[in-house]
Tab-separated table of N, CA and C in Angstrom:
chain	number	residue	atom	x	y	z
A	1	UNK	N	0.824	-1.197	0.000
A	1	UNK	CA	0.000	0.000	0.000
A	1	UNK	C	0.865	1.255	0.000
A	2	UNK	N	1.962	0.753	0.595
A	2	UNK	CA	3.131	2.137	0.647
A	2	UNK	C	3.445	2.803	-0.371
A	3	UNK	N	3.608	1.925	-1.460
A	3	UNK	CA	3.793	1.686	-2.828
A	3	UNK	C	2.945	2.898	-3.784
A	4	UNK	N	2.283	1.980	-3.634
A	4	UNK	CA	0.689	2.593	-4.541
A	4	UNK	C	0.506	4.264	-3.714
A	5	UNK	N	0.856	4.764	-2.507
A	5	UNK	CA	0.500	5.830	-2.005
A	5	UNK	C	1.964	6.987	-2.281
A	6	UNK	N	2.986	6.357	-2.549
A	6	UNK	CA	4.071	7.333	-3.187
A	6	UNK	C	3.911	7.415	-4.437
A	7	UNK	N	3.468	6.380	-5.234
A	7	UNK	CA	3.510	6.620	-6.521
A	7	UNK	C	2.703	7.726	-6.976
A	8	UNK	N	1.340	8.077	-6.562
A	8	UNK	CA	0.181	8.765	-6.473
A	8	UNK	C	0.945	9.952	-5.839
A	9	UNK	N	1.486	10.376	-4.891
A	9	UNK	CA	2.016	11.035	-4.366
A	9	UNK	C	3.076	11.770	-5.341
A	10	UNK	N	4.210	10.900	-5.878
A	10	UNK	CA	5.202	11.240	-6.999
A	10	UNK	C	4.085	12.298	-7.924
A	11	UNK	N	3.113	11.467	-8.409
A	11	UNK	CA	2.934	11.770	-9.807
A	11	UNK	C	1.891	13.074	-9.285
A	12	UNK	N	1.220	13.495	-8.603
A	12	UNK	CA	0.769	15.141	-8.120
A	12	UNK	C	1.873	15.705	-8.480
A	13	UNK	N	3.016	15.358	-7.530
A	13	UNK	CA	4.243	16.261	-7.337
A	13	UNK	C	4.895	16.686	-8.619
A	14	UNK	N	4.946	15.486	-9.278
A	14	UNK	CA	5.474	15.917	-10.792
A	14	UNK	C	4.372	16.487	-12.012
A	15	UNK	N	3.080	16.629	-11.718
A	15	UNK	CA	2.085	17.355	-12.586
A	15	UNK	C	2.623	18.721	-12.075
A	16	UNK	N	2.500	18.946	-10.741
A	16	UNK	CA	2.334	20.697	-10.434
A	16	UNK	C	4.027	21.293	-10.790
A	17	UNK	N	4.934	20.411	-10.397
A	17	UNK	CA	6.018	21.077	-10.612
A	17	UNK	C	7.169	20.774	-11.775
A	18	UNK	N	6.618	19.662	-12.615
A	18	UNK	CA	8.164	19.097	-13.261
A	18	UNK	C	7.059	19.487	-14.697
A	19	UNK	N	5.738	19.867	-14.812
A	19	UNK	CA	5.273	19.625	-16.193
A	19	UNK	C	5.103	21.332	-16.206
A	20	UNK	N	5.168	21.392	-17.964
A	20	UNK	CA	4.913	22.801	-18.523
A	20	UNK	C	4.000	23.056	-19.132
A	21	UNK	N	2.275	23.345	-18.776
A	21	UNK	CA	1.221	23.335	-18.904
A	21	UNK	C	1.519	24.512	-20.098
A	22	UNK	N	0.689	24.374	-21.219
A	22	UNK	CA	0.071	25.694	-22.209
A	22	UNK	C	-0.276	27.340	-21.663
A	23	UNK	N	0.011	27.751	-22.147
A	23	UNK	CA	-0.798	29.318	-21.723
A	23	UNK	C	-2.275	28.931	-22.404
A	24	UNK	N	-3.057	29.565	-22.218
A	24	UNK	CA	-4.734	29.773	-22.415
A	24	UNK	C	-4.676	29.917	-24.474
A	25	UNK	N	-3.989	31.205	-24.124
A	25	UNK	CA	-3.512	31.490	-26.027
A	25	UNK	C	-3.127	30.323	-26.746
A	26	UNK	N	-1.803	29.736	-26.177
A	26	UNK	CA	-1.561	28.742	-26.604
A	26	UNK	C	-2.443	27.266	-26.919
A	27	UNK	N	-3.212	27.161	-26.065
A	27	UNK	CA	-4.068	26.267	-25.976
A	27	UNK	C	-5.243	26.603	-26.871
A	28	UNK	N	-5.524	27.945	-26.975
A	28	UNK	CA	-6.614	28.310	-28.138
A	28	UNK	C	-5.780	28.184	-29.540
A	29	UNK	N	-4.674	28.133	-30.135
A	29	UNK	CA	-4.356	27.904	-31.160
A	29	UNK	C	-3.952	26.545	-31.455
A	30	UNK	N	-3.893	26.209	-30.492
A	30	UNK	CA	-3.622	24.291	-30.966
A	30	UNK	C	-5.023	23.747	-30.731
A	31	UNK	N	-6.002	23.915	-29.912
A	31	UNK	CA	-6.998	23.616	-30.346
A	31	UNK	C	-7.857	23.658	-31.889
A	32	UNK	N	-7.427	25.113	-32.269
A	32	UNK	CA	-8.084	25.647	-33.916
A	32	UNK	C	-7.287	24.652	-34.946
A	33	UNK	N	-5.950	24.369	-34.548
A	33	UNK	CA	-5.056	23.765	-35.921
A	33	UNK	C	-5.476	22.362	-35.741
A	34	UNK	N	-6.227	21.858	-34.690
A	34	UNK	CA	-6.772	20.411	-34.844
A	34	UNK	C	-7.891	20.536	-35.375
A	35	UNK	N	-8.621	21.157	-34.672
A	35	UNK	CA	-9.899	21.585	-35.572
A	35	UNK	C	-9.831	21.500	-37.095
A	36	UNK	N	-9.167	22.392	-37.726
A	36	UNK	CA	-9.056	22.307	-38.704
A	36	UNK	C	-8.577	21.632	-39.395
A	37	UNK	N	-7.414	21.081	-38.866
A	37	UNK	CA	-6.998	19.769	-39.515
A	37	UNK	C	-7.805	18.406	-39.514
A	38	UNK	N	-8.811	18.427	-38.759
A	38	UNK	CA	-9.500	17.305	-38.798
A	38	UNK	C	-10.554	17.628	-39.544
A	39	UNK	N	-11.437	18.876	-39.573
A	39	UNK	CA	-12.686	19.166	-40.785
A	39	UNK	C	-11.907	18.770	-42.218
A	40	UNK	N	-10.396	19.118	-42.533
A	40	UNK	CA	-10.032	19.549	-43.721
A	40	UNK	C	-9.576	17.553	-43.668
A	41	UNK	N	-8.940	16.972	-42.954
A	41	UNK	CA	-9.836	14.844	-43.119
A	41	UNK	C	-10.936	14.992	-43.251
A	42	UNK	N	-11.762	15.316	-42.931
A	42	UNK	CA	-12.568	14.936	-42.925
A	42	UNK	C	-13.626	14.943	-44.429
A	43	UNK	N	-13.260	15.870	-44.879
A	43	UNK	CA	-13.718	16.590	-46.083
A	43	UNK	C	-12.937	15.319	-47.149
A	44	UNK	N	-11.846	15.146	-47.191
A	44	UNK	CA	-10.596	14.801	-47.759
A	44	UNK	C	-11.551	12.918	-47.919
A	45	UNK	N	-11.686	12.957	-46.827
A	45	UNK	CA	-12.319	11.017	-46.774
A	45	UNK	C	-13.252	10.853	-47.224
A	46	UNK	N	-14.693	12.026	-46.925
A	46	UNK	CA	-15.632	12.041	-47.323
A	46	UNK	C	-15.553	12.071	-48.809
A	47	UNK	N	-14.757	12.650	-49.687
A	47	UNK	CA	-14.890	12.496	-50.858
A	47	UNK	C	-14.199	11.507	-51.897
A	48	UNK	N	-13.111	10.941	-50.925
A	48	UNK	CA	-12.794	9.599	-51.621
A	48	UNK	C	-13.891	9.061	-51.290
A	49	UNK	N	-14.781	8.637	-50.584
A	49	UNK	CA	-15.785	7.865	-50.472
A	49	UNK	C	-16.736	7.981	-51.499
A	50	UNK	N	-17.571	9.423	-51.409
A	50	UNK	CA	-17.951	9.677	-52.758
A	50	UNK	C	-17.441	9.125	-53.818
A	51	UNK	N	-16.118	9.537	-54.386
A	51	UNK	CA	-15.862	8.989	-55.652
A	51	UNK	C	-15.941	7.576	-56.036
A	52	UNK	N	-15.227	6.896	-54.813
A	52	UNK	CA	-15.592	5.018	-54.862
A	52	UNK	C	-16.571	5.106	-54.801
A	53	UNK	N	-18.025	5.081	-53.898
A	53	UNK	CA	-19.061	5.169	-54.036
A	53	UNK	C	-19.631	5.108	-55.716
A	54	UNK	N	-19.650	6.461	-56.041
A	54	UNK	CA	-19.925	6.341	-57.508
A	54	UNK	C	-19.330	5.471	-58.450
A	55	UNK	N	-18.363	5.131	-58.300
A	55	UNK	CA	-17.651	4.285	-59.231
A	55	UNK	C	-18.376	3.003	-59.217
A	56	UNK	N	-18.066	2.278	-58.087
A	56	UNK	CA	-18.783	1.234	-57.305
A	56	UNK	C	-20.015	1.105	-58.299
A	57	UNK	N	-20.947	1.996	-57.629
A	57	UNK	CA	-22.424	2.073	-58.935
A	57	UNK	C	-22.477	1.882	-60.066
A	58	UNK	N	-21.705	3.328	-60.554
A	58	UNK	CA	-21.537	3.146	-62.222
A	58	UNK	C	-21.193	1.658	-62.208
A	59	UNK	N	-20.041	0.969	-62.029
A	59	UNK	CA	-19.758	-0.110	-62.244
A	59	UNK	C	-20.925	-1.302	-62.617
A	60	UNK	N	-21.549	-1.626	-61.101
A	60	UNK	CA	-21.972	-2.571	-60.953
A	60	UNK	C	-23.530	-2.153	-61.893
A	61	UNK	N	-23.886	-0.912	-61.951
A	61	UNK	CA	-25.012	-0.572	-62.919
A	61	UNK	C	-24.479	-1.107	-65.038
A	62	UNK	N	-23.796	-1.295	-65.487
A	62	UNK	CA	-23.470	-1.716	-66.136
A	62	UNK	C	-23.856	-3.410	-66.789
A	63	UNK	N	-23.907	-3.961	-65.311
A	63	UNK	CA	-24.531	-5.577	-65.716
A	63	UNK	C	-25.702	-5.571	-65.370
């Protein structure tokens, strides 16, 4: 139990003092560049899908 209660103990100690949290700013611009990087996948997949999709059809509309 000693164990398990330093480790827990360590790892507080090393969140508040050994880690280098974002500024607020900072954190608002890496939030937006995921954002956007994931609408702009997202867009990107959605339309390979589309295109297989259609293909797919056309195709199989043929026989």
């Amino acid at each position: 139990m000693a164990k398990l209660t330093r480790f827990f103990n360590d790892a507080v100690e090393e969140m508040q003092h050994k880690v280098t949290w974002p500024t607020y700013s900072e954190l608002q611009k890496s939030s937006m560049l995921v954002l956007v990087g994931s609408i702009v996948f997202a867009i990107i997949v959605g339309a390979m899908d589309f295109v297989y999709d259609s293909t797919l059809n056309w195709f199989y509309n043929q026989f």
